[in-house]
Coordinates of N, CA and C in Angstrom, one line a residue:
X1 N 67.5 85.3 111.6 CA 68.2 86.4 112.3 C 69.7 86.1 112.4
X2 N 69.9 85.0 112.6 CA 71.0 84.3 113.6 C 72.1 84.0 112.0
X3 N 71.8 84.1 110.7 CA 72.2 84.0 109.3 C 72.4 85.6 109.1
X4 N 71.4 86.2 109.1 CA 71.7 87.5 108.9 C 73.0 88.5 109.0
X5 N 72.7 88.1 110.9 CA 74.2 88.3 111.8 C 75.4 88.1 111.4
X6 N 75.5 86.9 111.5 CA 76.7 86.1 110.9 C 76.9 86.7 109.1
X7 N 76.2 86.8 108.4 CA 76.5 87.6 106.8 C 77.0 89.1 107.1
X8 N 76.2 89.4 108.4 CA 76.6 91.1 108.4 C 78.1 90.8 108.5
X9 N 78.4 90.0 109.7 CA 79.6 90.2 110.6 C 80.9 89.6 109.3
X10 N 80.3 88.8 108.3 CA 81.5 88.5 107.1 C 81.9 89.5 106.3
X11 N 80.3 90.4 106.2 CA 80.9 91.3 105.4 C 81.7 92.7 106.0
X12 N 81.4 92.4 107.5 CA 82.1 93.6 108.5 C 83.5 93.2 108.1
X13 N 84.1 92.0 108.1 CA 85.3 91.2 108.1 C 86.0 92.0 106.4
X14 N 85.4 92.0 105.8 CA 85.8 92.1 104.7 C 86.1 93.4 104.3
X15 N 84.9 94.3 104.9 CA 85.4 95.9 105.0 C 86.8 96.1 105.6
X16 N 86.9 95.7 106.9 CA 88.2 95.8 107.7 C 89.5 95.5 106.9
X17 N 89.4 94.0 106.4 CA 89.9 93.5 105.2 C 90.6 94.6 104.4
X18 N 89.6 95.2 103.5 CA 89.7 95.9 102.2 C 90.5 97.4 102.9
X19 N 89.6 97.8 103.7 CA 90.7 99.2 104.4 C 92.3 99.0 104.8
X20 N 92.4 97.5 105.6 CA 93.7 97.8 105.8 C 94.8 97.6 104.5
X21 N 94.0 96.8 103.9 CA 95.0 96.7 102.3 C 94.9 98.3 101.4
X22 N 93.8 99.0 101.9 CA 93.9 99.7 101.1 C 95.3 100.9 101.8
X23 N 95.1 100.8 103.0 CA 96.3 101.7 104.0 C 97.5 101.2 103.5
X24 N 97.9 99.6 103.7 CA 98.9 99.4 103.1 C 99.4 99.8 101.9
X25 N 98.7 99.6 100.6 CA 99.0 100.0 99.3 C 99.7 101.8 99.6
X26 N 98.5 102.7 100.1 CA 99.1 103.9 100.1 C 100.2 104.4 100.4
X27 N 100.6 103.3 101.9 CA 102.2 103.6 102.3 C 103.1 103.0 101.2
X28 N 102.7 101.5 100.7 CA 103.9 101.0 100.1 C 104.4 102.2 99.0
X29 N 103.0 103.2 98.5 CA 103.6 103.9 97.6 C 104.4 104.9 98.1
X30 N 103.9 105.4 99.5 CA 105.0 106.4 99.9 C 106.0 106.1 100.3
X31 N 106.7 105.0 100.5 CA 107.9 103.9 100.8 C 108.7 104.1 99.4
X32 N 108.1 103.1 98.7 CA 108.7 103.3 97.2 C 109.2 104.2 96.4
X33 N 108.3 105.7 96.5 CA 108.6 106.7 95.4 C 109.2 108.2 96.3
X34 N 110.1 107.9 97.7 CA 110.5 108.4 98.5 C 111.8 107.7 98.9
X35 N 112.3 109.0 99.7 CA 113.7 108.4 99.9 C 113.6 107.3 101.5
X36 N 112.8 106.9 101.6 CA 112.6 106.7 103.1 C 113.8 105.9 103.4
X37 N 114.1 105.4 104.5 CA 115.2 104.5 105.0 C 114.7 104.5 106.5
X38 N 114.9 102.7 106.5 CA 114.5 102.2 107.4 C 115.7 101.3 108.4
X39 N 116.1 101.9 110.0 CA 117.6 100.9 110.2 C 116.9 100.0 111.2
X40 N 116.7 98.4 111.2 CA 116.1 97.6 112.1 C 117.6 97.2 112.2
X41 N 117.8 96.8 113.8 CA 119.0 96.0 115.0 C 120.6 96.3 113.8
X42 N 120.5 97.6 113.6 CA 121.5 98.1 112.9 C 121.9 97.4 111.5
X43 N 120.3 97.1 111.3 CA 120.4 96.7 109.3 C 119.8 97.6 109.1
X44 N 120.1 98.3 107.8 CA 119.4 99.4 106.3 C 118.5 98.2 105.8
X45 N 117.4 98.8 106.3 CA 116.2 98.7 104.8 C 115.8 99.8 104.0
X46 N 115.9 99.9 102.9 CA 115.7 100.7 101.5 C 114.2 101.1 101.7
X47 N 113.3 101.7 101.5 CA 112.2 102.4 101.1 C 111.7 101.2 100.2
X48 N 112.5 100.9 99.0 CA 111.8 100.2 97.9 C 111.3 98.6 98.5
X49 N 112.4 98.6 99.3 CA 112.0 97.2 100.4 C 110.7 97.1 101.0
X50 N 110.3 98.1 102.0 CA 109.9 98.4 103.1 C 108.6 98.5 102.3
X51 N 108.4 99.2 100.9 CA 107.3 99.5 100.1 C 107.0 97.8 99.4
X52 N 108.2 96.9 99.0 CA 107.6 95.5 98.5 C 106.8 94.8 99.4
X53 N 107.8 94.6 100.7 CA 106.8 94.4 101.9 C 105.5 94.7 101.7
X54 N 105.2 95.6 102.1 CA 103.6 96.6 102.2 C 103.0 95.7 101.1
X55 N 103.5 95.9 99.8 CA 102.5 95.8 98.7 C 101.9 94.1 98.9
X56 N 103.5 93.3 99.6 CA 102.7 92.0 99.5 C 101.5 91.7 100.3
X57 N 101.8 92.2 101.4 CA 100.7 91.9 102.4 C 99.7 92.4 101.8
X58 N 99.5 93.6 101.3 CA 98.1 94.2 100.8 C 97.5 93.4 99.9
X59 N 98.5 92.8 98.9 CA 97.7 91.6 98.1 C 97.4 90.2 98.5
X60 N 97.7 90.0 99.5 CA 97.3 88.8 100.5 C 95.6 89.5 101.0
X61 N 96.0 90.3 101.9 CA 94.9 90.8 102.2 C 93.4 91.1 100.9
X62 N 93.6 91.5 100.0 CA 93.1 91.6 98.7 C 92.6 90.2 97.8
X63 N 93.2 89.2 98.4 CA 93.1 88.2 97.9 C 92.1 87.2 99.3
X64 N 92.2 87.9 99.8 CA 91.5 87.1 101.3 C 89.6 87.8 101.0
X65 N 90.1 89.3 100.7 CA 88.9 89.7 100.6 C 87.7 89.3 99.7
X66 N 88.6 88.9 98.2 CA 88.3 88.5 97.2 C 87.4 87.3 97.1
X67 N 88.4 86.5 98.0 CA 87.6 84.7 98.6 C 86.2 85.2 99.0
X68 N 86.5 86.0 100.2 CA 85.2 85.7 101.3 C 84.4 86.5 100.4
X69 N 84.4 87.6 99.4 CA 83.3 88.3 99.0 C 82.7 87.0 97.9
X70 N 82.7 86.1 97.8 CA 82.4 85.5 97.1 C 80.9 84.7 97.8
X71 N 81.2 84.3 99.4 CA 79.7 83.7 99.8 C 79.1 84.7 100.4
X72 N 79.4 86.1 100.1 CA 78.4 87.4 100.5 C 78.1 88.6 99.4
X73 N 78.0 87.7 97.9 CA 78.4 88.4 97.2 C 77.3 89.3 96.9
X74 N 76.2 89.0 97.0 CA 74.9 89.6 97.1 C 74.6 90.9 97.9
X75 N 75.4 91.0 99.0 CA 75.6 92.0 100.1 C 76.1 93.7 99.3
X76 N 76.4 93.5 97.8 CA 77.8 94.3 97.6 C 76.7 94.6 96.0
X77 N 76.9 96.0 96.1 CA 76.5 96.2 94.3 C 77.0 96.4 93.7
X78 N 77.3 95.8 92.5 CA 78.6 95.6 91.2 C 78.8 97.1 91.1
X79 N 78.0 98.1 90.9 CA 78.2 99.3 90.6 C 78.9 100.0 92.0
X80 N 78.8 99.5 93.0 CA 79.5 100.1 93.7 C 81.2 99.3 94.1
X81 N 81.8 98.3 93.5 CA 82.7 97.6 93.4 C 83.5 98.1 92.6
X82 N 83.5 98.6 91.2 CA 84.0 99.1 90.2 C 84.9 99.9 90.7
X83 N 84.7 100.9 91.2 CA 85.5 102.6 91.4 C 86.8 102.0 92.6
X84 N 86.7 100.6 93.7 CA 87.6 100.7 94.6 C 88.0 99.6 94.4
X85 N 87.9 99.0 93.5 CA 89.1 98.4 92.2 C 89.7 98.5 91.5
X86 N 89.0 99.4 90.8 CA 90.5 100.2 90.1 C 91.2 101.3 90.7
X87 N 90.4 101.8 91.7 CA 91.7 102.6 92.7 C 92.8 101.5 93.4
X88 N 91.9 100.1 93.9 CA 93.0 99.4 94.4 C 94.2 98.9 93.1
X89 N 93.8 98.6 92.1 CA 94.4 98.4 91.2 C 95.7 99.3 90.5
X90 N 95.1 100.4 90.3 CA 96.4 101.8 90.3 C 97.3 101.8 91.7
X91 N 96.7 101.8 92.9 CA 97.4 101.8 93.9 C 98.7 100.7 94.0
X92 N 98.2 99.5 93.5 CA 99.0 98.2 93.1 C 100.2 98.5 92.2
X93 N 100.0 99.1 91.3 CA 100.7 99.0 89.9 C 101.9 100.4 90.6
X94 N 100.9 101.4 91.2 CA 102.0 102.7 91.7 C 103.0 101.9 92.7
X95 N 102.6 101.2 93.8 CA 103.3 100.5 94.7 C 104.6 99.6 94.2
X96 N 104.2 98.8 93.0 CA 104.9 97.7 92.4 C 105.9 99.1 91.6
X97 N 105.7 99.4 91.1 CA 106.8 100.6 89.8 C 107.6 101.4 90.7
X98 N 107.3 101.6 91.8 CA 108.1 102.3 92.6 C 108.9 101.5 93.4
X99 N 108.5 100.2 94.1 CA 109.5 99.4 94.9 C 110.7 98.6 93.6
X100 N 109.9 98.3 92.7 CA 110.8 97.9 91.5 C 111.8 99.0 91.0
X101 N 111.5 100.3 90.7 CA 112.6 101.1 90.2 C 113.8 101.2 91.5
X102 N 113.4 101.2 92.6 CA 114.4 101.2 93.7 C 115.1 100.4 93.6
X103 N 114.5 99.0 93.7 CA 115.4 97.8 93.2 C 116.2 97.3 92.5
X104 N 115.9 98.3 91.0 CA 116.8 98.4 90.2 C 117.9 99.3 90.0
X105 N 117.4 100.6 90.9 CA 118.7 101.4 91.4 C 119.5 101.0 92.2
X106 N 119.8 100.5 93.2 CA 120.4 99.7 94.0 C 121.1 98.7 93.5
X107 N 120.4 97.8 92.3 CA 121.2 96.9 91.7 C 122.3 97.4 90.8
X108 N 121.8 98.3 89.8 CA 122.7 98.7 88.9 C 123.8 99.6 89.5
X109 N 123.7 100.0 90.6 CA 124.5 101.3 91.1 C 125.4 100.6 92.3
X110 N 125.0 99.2 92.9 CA 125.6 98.6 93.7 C 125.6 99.2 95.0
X111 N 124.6 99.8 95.6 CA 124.1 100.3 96.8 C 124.7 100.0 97.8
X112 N 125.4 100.0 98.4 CA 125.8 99.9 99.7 C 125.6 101.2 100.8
X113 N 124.6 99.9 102.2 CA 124.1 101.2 102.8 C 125.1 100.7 104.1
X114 N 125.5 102.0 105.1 CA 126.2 101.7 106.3 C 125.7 102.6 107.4
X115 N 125.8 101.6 108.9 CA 125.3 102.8 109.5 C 126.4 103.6 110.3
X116 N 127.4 104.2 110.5 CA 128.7 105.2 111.0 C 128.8 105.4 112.2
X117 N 130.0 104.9 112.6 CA 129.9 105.5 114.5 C 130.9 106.6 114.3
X118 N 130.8 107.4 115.0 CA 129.7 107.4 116.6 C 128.5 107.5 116.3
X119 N 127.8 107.4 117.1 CA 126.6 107.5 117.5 C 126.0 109.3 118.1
X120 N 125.4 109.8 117.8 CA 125.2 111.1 118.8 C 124.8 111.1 120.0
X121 N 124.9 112.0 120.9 CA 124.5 111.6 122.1 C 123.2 111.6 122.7
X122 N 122.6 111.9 121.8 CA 120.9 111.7 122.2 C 120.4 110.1 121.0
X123 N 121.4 109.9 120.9 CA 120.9 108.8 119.3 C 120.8 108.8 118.3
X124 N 121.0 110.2 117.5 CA 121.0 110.3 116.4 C 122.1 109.1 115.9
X125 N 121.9 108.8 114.7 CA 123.3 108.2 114.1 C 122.8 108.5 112.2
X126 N 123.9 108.2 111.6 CA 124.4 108.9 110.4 C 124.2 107.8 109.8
X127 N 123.5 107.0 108.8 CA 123.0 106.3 107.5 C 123.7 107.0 105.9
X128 N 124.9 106.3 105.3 CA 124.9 106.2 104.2 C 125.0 105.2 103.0
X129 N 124.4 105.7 102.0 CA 123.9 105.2 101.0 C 124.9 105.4 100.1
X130 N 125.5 104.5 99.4 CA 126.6 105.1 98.5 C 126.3 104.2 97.1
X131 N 126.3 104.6 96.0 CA 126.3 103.7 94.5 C 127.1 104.4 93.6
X132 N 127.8 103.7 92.7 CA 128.4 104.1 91.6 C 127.9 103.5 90.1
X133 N 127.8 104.5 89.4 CA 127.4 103.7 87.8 C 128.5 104.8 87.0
X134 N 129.3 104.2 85.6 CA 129.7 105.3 84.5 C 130.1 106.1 85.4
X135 N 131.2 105.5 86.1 CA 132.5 106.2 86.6 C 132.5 107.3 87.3
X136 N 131.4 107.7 88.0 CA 130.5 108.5 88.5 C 129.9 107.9 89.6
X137 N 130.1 108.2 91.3 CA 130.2 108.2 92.5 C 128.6 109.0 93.5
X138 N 127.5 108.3 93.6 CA 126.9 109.3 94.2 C 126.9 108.7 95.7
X139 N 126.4 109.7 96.9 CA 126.5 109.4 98.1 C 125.2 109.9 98.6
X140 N 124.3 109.5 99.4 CA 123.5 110.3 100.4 C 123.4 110.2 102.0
X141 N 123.7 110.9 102.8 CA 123.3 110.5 104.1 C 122.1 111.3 104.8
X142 N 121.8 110.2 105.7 CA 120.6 110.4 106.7 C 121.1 110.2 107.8
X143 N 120.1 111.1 108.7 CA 119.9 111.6 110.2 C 119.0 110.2 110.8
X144 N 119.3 109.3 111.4 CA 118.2 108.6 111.6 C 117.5 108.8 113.3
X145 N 117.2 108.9 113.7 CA 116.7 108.8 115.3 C 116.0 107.5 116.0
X146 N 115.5 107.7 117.3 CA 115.2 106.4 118.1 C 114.4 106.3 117.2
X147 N 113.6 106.2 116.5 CA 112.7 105.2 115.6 C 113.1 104.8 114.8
X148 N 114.4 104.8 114.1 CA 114.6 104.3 113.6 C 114.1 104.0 112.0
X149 N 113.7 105.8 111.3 CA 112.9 106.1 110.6 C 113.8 107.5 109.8
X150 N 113.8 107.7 108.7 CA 114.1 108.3 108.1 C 113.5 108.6 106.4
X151 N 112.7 110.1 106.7 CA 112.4 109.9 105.0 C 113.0 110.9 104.0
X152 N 113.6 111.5 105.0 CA 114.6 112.3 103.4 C 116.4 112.3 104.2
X153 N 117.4 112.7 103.4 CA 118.5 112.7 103.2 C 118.3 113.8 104.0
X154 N 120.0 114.3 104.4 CA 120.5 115.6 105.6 C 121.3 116.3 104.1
X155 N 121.6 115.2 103.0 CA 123.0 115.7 102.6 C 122.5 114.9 101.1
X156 N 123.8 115.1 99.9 CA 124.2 114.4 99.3 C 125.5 114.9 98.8
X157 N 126.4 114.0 97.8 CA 127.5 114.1 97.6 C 127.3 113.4 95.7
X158 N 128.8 113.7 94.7 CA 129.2 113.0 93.8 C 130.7 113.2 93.6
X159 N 131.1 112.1 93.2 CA 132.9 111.7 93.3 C 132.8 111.3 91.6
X160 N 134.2 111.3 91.4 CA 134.7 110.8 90.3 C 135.4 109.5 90.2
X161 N 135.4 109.1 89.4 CA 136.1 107.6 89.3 C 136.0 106.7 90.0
X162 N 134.1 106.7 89.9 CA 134.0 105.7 91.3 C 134.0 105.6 92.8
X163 N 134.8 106.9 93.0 CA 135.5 107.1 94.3 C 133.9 106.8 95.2
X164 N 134.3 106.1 96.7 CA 133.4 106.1 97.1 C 134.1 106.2 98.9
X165 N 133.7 107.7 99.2 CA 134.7 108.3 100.3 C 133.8 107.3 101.6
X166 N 132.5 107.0 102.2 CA 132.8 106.5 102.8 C 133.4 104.9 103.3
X167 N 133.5 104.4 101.9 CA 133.9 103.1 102.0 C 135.0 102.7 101.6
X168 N 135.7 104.1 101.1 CA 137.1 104.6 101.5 C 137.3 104.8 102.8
X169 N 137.1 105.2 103.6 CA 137.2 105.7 104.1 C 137.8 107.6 104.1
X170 N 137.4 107.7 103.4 CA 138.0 109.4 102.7 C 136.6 110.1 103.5
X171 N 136.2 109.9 104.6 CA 135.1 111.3 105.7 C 135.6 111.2 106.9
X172 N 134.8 111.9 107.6 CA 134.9 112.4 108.7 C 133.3 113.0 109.3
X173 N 132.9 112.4 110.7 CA 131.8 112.4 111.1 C 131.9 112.8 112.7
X174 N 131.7 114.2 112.9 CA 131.3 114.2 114.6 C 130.3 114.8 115.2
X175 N 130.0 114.8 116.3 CA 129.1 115.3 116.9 C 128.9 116.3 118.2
X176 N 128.6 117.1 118.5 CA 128.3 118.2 119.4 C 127.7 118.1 120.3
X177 N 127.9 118.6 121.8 CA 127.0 118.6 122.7 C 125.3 118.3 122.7
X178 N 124.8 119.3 121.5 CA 123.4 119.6 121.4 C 122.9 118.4 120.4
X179 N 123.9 117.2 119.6 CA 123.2 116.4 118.9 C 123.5 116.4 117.7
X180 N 123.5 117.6 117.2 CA 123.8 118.2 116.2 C 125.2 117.5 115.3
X181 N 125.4 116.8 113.9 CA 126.6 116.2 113.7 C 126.8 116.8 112.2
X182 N 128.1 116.8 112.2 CA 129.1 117.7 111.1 C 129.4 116.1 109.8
X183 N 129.3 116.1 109.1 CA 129.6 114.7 108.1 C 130.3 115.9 106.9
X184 N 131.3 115.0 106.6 CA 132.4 115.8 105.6 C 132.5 114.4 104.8
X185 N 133.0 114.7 103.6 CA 133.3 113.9 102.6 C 134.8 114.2 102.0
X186 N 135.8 113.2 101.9 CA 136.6 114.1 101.2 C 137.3 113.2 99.7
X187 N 137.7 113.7 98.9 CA 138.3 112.7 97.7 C 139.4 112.6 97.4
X188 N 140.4 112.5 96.3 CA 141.9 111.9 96.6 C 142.6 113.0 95.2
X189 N 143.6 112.8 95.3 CA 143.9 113.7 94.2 C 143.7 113.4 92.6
X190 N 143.2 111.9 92.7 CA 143.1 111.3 91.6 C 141.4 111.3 91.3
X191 N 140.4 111.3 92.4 CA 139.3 111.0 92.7 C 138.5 112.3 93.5
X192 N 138.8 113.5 92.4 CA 137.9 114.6 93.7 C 136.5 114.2 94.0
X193 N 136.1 114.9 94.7 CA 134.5 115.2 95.0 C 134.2 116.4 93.9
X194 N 133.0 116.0 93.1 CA 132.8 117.3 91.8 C 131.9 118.1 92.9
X195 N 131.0 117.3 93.6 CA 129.7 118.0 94.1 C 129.5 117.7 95.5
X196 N 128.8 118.3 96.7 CA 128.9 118.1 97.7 C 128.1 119.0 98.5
X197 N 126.6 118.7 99.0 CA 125.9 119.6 99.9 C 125.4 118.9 101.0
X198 N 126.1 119.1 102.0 CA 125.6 118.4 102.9 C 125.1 119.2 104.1
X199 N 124.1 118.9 105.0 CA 123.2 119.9 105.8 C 123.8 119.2 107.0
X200 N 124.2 120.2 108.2 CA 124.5 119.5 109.4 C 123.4 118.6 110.1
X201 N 123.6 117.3 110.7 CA 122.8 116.1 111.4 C 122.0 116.5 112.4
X202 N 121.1 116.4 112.3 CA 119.9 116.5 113.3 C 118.9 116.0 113.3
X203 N 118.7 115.0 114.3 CA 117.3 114.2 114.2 C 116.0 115.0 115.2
X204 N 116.2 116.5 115.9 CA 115.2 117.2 116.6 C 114.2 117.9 115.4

């Protein structure tokens, strides 16, 4: 009885195991193949980060499960193993192609993220993302709030010749009673802005 128990309770271990890797995997994909942005003690983390994270732990976790299903392996029917292996497996490969393509946008385009004061007065604050490739300038900003969580942009922008207005300093960012913040971009006479939609700031 006292064997039994103890096999159940390994393989209870292993279910827990396998679910939370499998939660992991799903976020790291929605991390990865999304604009998310994440600001911890006023550092930018990228989505494609935040998604490499995820994926590793889940393969730790996957790899832990792997071990212990080995002295309970009897517990488990091959025919029912199949199907949430290769979903974990796709899940893996989606996770990994998505944190990787991020990583290689940011490298090639030379990403620079910043976070902009002021601050609003409820907390909102303004995250941009700026890269340039082929003389060609793109920008995005985000709304971030007290969590410190952000999955899509307020705005984007593109400049010519590289131009890169906020690290030019070529914007302008304020804020309103209600929270609410105005972000402008602007370019130089050498360096316009071709393109430019930006949604006023609101983290409510």
């Amino acid at each position: 009885m006292g064997a039994m128990h103890d096999r159940l309770g390994a393989v209870g271990q292993q279910v827990t195991c396998l679910r939370v890797a499998t939660v992991g995997l799903v976020l790291a994909v929605a991390a990865g193949w999304s604009n998310l942005l994440l600001v911890v003690m006023g550092h930018v983390v990228p989505g494609w980060a935040v998604g490499a994270g995820l994926c590793f732990v889940s393969l730790i976790l996957m790899t832990a499960h792997a071990v212990r299903r080995v002295s309970a392996d009897d517990m488990f029917l091959p025919g029912r193993r199949m199907l949430p292996g290769v979903a974990l497996a796709l899940l893996t490969a989606a996770a990994g192609l998505g944190s990787a393509g991020g990583a290689v946008s940011d490298l090639l385009g030379g990403a620079d993220y910043r976070v902009l004061e002021p601050v609003g007065p409820h907390g909102c604050t303004a995250v941009v993302r700026e890269t340039s490739f082929l003389k060609i300038s793109d920008g995005m900003v985000y709304a971030v709030g007290s969590t410190g969580v952000a999955w899509r942009e307020s705005g984007s922008w593109t400049a010519d010749d590289m131009h890169r207005p906020v690290a030019d300093g070529t914007y302008e960012l304020s804020w309103n009673g209600s929270g609410v913040g105005a972000f402008r971009v602007r370019g130089t006479a050498t360096d316009p802005i071709v393109f430019s939609d930006v949604d006023p700031l609101s983290c409510g």
